Amino acid sequence: MLLSLIIPCYNEEQALPLFYEETSRVLAEMDCECEMLFVNDGSRDGTLGVIKALAERDERVRYLSFSRNFGKEAAMFAGFCNAHGEVVTVMDADLQDPPSLLPEMLALLESGEYDSVATRRVSRAGEPPIRSWFARRFYKLINRISDADVVDGARDFRMMKREMVDAILAMNESNRFSKGIFGWVGFRTYWLPYENVERVAGETKWSFWKLFKYALDGIVNFSQMPLSISSWFGMGMTAVSFLMLLFIILRKLIFGDPVAGWASTACIIIFVGGIQLFCLGIMGQYVAKIYMESKHRPHYIVAETNLPDARKIK
Ligand code: UDP
Ligand code: MG
């Protein structure tokens, strides 16, 4: 049986040697064949050089190197497209996804009871509290409003059988949100909890805003709820305006017609205008997604690889 490890790397020259060291040590204790498929996501440092040096030494090391930075989602997709294994795993290059869990994950898969073994962090030690707070709100929200079942603390670190990889490849959307995609395709998944580990070297590529935007994208990609919210707003406002009309007619009949109320009118106009723009904005988010999907641009472009049968553009 062949095990494929997919490792997306963006500016990881410091972490990679440590990753390789640790992973090789764990793999040596497991008795299965393995390929390490490094996906260099347009790094600006010496990452590609480090990978090539590893590939010289070790024939299990394969790599795809993108023509520019396409993002982790694209790197994972390229990995799935080009992995040969019957069992495939995605791992970060910074050892935040502990290789020491691999034997246990493989054993769980081989027991035949599960199609996929996913991991989740049970602690968020070492993370800014505000980030953890937003993350928790995000998981609550997306589970409530979409049918992609996303577990709190879920990592992309996951081992899965070929059937599941093929299902993921069949989801050809260009706006990819893997946590949602993994949940959406289903299959029997075992959740393996572990304590958060901090990255060994280098630094995170996710600023707070990048993560925030990623979360919003995840919601738009997997839920139509925001669109419904805007129509509920519309209906609510209409109902309120009817009540106000009634109130004004009654007041006129009872008290006559004092010329007043321009301030409240102005407030109402601004308020309604705001709500309209907000709803238009939500609509715009979806239209933008449709626009990008309809272009059918490739997910990634490979400039260099040592795989003879690589899918260079997909
Ligand atoms: N990564 C990538 N492309 C990017 C950003 C990140 O391939 O544009 C990779 C990165 O090299 C690492 C993984 O995705 O292997 C997770 O990134 P990071 O550790 O920075 O994220 P964090 O663990 O802080 O959420
Ligand atoms: Mg990390």
Coordinates of C-alpha atoms and ligand atoms in Angstrom, one line a residue:
M1 CA 0.0 0.0 0.0
L2 CA 1.3 3.4 -0.9
L3 CA 0.8 6.4 1.5
S4 CA 1.0 9.9 -0.1
L5 CA 1.8 12.9 2.1
I6 CA 0.9 16.2 0.5
I7 CA 2.8 19.1 2.0
P8 CA 1.9 22.6 0.9
C9 CA 4.9 24.9 1.4
Y10 CA 5.1 28.7 1.2
N11 CA 8.4 30.2 2.4
E12 CA 9.2 27.2 4.6
E13 CA 13.0 26.9 4.0
Q14 CA 13.6 26.9 7.8
A15 CA 10.9 24.5 8.7
L16 CA 11.4 21.9 5.9
P17 CA 14.6 20.2 7.0
L18 CA 13.0 19.7 10.5
F19 CA 9.8 18.5 8.9
Y20 CA 11.7 16.0 6.7
E21 CA 13.8 14.8 9.6
E22 CA 10.9 14.2 11.9
T23 CA 8.6 12.7 9.3
S24 CA 11.2 10.3 8.0
R25 CA 11.8 9.1 11.6
V26 CA 8.1 8.3 12.0
L27 CA 7.8 6.7 8.6
A28 CA 10.8 4.4 9.2
E29 CA 8.8 2.9 12.1
M30 CA 5.7 2.3 9.9
D31 CA 5.7 -0.5 7.5
C32 CA 4.3 1.0 4.4
E33 CA 5.6 2.6 1.2
C34 CA 5.4 6.3 1.1
E35 CA 5.8 9.3 -1.2
M36 CA 6.2 12.9 0.1
L37 CA 4.7 15.3 -2.4
F38 CA 5.9 18.8 -1.6
V39 CA 3.9 21.5 -3.3
N40 CA 6.0 24.7 -3.5
D41 CA 3.4 27.5 -3.6
G42 CA 5.5 30.2 -5.2
S43 CA 7.8 30.7 -2.3
R44 CA 10.1 33.7 -2.3
D45 CA 12.8 32.1 -0.2
G46 CA 15.0 29.0 -0.8
T47 CA 12.2 26.5 -0.2
L48 CA 12.4 25.0 -3.7
G49 CA 16.2 24.6 -3.3
V50 CA 15.7 22.8 0.0
I51 CA 13.1 20.5 -1.6
K52 CA 15.3 19.7 -4.6
A53 CA 18.2 18.9 -2.3
L54 CA 15.9 16.5 -0.4
A55 CA 14.7 14.9 -3.7
E56 CA 18.4 14.2 -4.7
R57 CA 18.9 12.3 -1.5
D58 CA 15.6 10.5 -1.2
E59 CA 13.6 9.1 -4.1
R60 CA 10.4 9.2 -2.0
V61 CA 10.5 13.0 -2.3
R62 CA 8.5 14.4 -5.2
Y63 CA 7.6 18.0 -5.8
L64 CA 5.4 20.4 -7.8
S65 CA 6.5 24.0 -7.9
F66 CA 3.9 26.6 -8.9
S67 CA 4.5 29.5 -11.2
R68 CA 3.4 31.9 -8.4
N69 CA 1.7 31.8 -5.0
F70 CA -1.8 30.3 -5.6
G71 CA -2.7 29.8 -1.9
K72 CA -2.8 26.8 0.3
E73 CA -6.2 25.6 -1.1
A74 CA -4.7 25.4 -4.6
A75 CA -1.6 23.7 -3.3
M76 CA -3.7 21.0 -1.6
F77 CA -5.8 20.6 -4.7
A78 CA -2.6 20.1 -6.8
G79 CA -1.5 17.5 -4.3
F80 CA -4.7 15.6 -4.6
C81 CA -4.5 15.7 -8.4
N82 CA -1.0 14.3 -8.4
A83 CA -0.9 11.9 -5.4
H84 CA -0.5 8.2 -6.4
G85 CA -1.3 6.7 -3.0
E86 CA -4.3 4.6 -2.0
V87 CA -4.1 6.5 1.2
V88 CA -3.5 10.3 1.1
T89 CA -2.7 12.7 3.8
V90 CA -2.4 16.5 3.8
M91 CA 0.1 18.0 6.3
D92 CA 1.5 21.4 7.1
A93 CA 5.2 21.9 6.7
D94 CA 5.7 23.5 10.1
L95 CA 5.2 20.4 12.2
Q96 CA 1.9 21.8 13.6
D97 CA 0.4 18.6 12.3
P98 CA 2.4 16.1 14.3
P99 CA 3.8 13.3 12.1
S100 CA 3.8 11.2 15.3
L101 CA 0.0 10.8 14.8
L102 CA 0.5 9.1 11.4
P103 CA 0.8 5.5 12.6
E104 CA -2.3 5.8 14.7
M105 CA -4.2 7.4 11.8
L106 CA -3.2 4.7 9.4
A107 CA -4.1 2.0 11.9
L108 CA -7.6 3.5 12.3
L109 CA -8.0 3.6 8.5
E110 CA -6.8 0.0 8.1
S111 CA -9.3 -1.2 10.7
G112 CA -11.8 -0.7 7.9
E113 CA -14.3 1.1 10.0
Y114 CA -13.4 4.6 8.7
D115 CA -12.8 6.2 5.3
S116 CA -11.0 9.1 6.7
V117 CA -9.2 10.1 9.9
A118 CA -9.3 13.8 10.6
T119 CA -7.7 15.8 13.4
R120 CA -8.8 18.6 15.6
R121 CA -7.0 20.7 18.1
V122 CA -8.6 20.6 21.5
S123 CA -6.6 23.6 22.7
R124 CA -5.7 26.8 21.1
A125 CA -2.7 27.5 23.3
G126 CA -0.3 30.0 21.9
E127 CA -2.9 31.7 19.8
P128 CA -4.1 35.3 20.4
P129 CA -7.4 35.2 22.4
I130 CA -9.3 37.4 19.9
R131 CA -8.5 35.0 17.1
S132 CA -9.7 32.0 19.1
W133 CA -12.9 33.9 19.9
F134 CA -13.6 34.7 16.3
A135 CA -12.7 31.1 15.3
R136 CA -15.2 29.7 17.7
R137 CA -18.0 32.0 16.6
F138 CA -17.2 31.1 13.0
Y139 CA -17.6 27.3 13.6
K140 CA -20.9 27.8 15.4
L141 CA -22.2 30.0 12.6
I142 CA -21.2 27.9 9.6
N143 CA -22.6 24.7 11.2
R144 CA -25.9 26.4 11.7
I145 CA -26.3 27.8 8.2
S146 CA -24.7 25.2 5.9
D147 CA -24.7 21.5 5.3
A148 CA -21.0 21.2 5.3
D149 CA -20.4 19.9 8.7
V150 CA -17.3 21.7 10.0
V151 CA -15.9 20.7 13.4
D152 CA -14.5 23.3 15.8
G153 CA -10.7 23.2 15.7
A154 CA -10.6 21.0 12.7
R155 CA -7.3 21.0 10.9
D156 CA -6.7 20.2 7.2
F157 CA -4.4 17.4 8.6
R158 CA -6.4 14.4 7.4
M159 CA -5.7 10.9 6.2
M160 CA -8.2 9.5 3.7
K161 CA -8.8 6.7 1.3
R162 CA -8.7 6.9 -2.4
E163 CA -12.5 7.0 -2.7
M164 CA -12.7 10.2 -0.7
V165 CA -9.8 11.8 -2.7
D166 CA -11.7 11.1 -5.9
A167 CA -14.8 12.6 -4.5
I168 CA -12.9 15.7 -3.5
L169 CA -11.3 15.9 -7.0
A170 CA -14.8 15.7 -8.5
M171 CA -15.7 19.0 -6.7
N172 CA -14.2 21.2 -9.3
E173 CA -15.2 24.6 -7.9
S174 CA -12.5 27.3 -8.2
N175 CA -13.5 28.9 -4.8
R176 CA -12.2 26.2 -2.6
F177 CA -12.8 25.9 1.1
S178 CA -11.4 22.6 2.1
K179 CA -12.9 22.4 5.6
G180 CA -16.3 22.6 3.9
I181 CA -15.4 20.3 1.0
F182 CA -14.2 17.5 3.4
G183 CA -17.4 17.8 5.3
W184 CA -19.6 18.0 2.3
V185 CA -18.4 14.8 0.6
G186 CA -19.2 12.9 3.8
F187 CA -17.7 9.4 4.3
R188 CA -17.1 7.8 7.7
T189 CA -14.7 10.1 9.6
Y190 CA -12.9 9.5 12.8
W191 CA -12.0 12.7 14.7
L192 CA -8.6 12.5 16.5
P193 CA -8.1 15.2 19.1
Y194 CA -4.7 16.5 20.0
E195 CA -3.1 19.4 21.8
N196 CA -2.1 22.4 19.8
V197 CA 1.6 22.5 18.8
E198 CA 3.3 25.8 17.8
R199 CA 5.2 26.0 14.6
V200 CA 8.8 24.9 14.7
A201 CA 10.4 27.7 12.6
G202 CA 9.4 30.5 10.2
E203 CA 6.2 32.4 10.7
T204 CA 2.5 32.0 10.0
K205 CA 1.2 33.2 6.7
W206 CA -2.2 34.0 8.1
S207 CA -2.8 37.5 9.4
F208 CA -6.0 38.1 11.3
W209 CA -7.6 39.8 8.3
K210 CA -6.6 37.1 5.9
L211 CA -8.3 34.5 8.3
F212 CA -11.3 36.7 8.6
K213 CA -11.8 37.0 4.9
Y214 CA -11.2 33.2 4.6
A215 CA -14.0 32.6 7.1
L216 CA -16.4 34.9 5.2
D217 CA -15.5 33.1 1.9
G218 CA -16.2 29.8 3.6
I219 CA -19.7 31.0 4.6
V220 CA -20.5 32.4 1.1
N221 CA -19.1 29.2 -0.5
F222 CA -21.2 26.8 1.6
S223 CA -24.4 28.6 2.5
Q224 CA -27.2 30.6 0.9
M225 CA -28.2 31.9 4.3
P226 CA -26.9 35.5 3.8
L227 CA -29.1 35.8 0.8
S228 CA -32.1 34.7 2.8
I229 CA -31.2 37.2 5.5
S230 CA -31.4 40.0 3.0
S231 CA -34.9 39.0 1.9
W232 CA -36.0 38.7 5.5
F233 CA -34.7 42.2 6.1
G234 CA -36.7 43.4 3.1
M235 CA -39.9 41.8 4.4
G236 CA -39.3 43.1 7.9
M237 CA -38.8 46.6 6.7
T238 CA -41.9 46.4 4.6
A239 CA -44.0 45.3 7.6
V240 CA -42.5 48.1 9.7
S241 CA -43.3 50.7 7.1
F242 CA -47.0 49.6 7.0
L243 CA -47.2 50.0 10.7
M244 CA -45.7 53.5 10.5
L245 CA -48.2 54.4 7.7
L246 CA -51.0 53.3 9.9
F247 CA -49.7 55.3 12.8
I248 CA -49.3 58.5 10.6
I249 CA -52.8 58.2 9.2
L250 CA -54.3 57.8 12.7
R251 CA -52.3 60.7 14.1
K252 CA -53.5 62.9 11.2
L253 CA -57.1 61.9 11.8
I254 CA -56.9 62.5 15.6
F255 CA -54.5 65.5 15.9
G256 CA -54.6 67.2 12.5
D257 CA -51.5 67.9 10.5
P258 CA -48.6 69.6 12.2
V259 CA -45.7 70.0 9.8
A260 CA -43.0 68.1 11.7
G261 CA -40.9 65.1 11.4
W262 CA -38.4 65.9 8.7
A263 CA -35.6 64.6 11.0
S264 CA -37.3 61.3 11.4
T265 CA -37.8 61.1 7.6
A266 CA -34.2 61.8 7.0
C267 CA -33.2 59.1 9.4
I268 CA -35.5 56.6 7.8
I269 CA -34.2 57.3 4.4
I270 CA -30.6 56.9 5.5
F271 CA -31.5 53.7 7.4
V272 CA -33.3 52.1 4.5
G273 CA -30.6 53.2 2.1
G274 CA -28.0 51.5 4.4
I275 CA -29.9 48.3 4.6
Q276 CA -30.3 48.3 0.8
L277 CA -26.6 48.7 0.2
F278 CA -25.9 46.0 2.7
C279 CA -28.2 43.6 1.0
L280 CA -26.8 44.6 -2.4
G281 CA -23.3 43.9 -1.0
I282 CA -24.3 40.4 0.0
M283 CA -25.7 39.8 -3.4
G284 CA -22.5 41.2 -4.9
Q285 CA -20.5 38.6 -3.0
Y286 CA -22.4 35.8 -4.6
V287 CA -22.3 37.4 -8.1
A288 CA -18.5 37.8 -7.7
K289 CA -18.2 34.1 -6.9
I290 CA -20.4 33.2 -10.0
Y291 CA -18.2 35.5 -12.1
M292 CA -15.0 33.8 -11.0
E293 CA -16.5 30.3 -11.3
S294 CA -17.8 31.1 -14.8
K295 CA -14.3 31.9 -16.1
H296 CA -13.1 28.3 -15.4
R297 CA -9.5 29.5 -14.8
P298 CA -7.1 26.7 -13.8
H299 CA -6.6 26.2 -10.0
Y300 CA -2.9 26.1 -10.3
I301 CA 0.0 26.2 -12.8
V302 CA 3.1 24.1 -12.2
A303 CA 6.3 25.5 -13.5
E304 CA 8.7 22.7 -12.3
T305 CA 8.3 19.2 -11.1
N306 CA 10.1 15.9 -10.8
L307 CA 6.9 13.9 -11.4
P308 CA 7.0 12.4 -14.9
D309 CA 3.2 12.1 -15.1
A310 CA 2.3 15.4 -13.4
R311 CA -0.9 17.3 -14.2
K312 CA 0.8 20.6 -14.7
I313 CA -2.3 22.7 -15.2
K314 CA -5.7 21.9 -13.8
Ligands
UDP1 N1 0.8 27.7 2.9 C1 0.8 27.6 1.5 N2 0.4 28.7 0.7 C2 0.1 29.9 1.3 C3 0.1 30.0 2.7 C4 0.4 28.9 3.5 O1 1.0 26.6 0.9 O2 -0.2 30.9 0.6 C5 1.2 26.5 3.7 C6 2.3 26.8 4.7 O3 3.6 26.6 4.1 C7 2.0 25.7 5.7 C8 0.5 25.6 5.7 O4 0.1 26.1 4.4 O5 2.6 24.4 5.4 C9 -0.2 26.3 6.8 O6 0.3 27.6 6.9 P1 0.6 28.4 8.3 O7 1.4 27.4 9.1 O8 1.3 29.7 7.9 O9 -0.8 28.6 8.9 P2 -1.3 28.4 10.4 O10 -0.8 27.1 10.9 O11 -0.6 29.5 11.1 O12 -2.7 28.5 10.3
MG2 MG 1.1 26.5 10.8

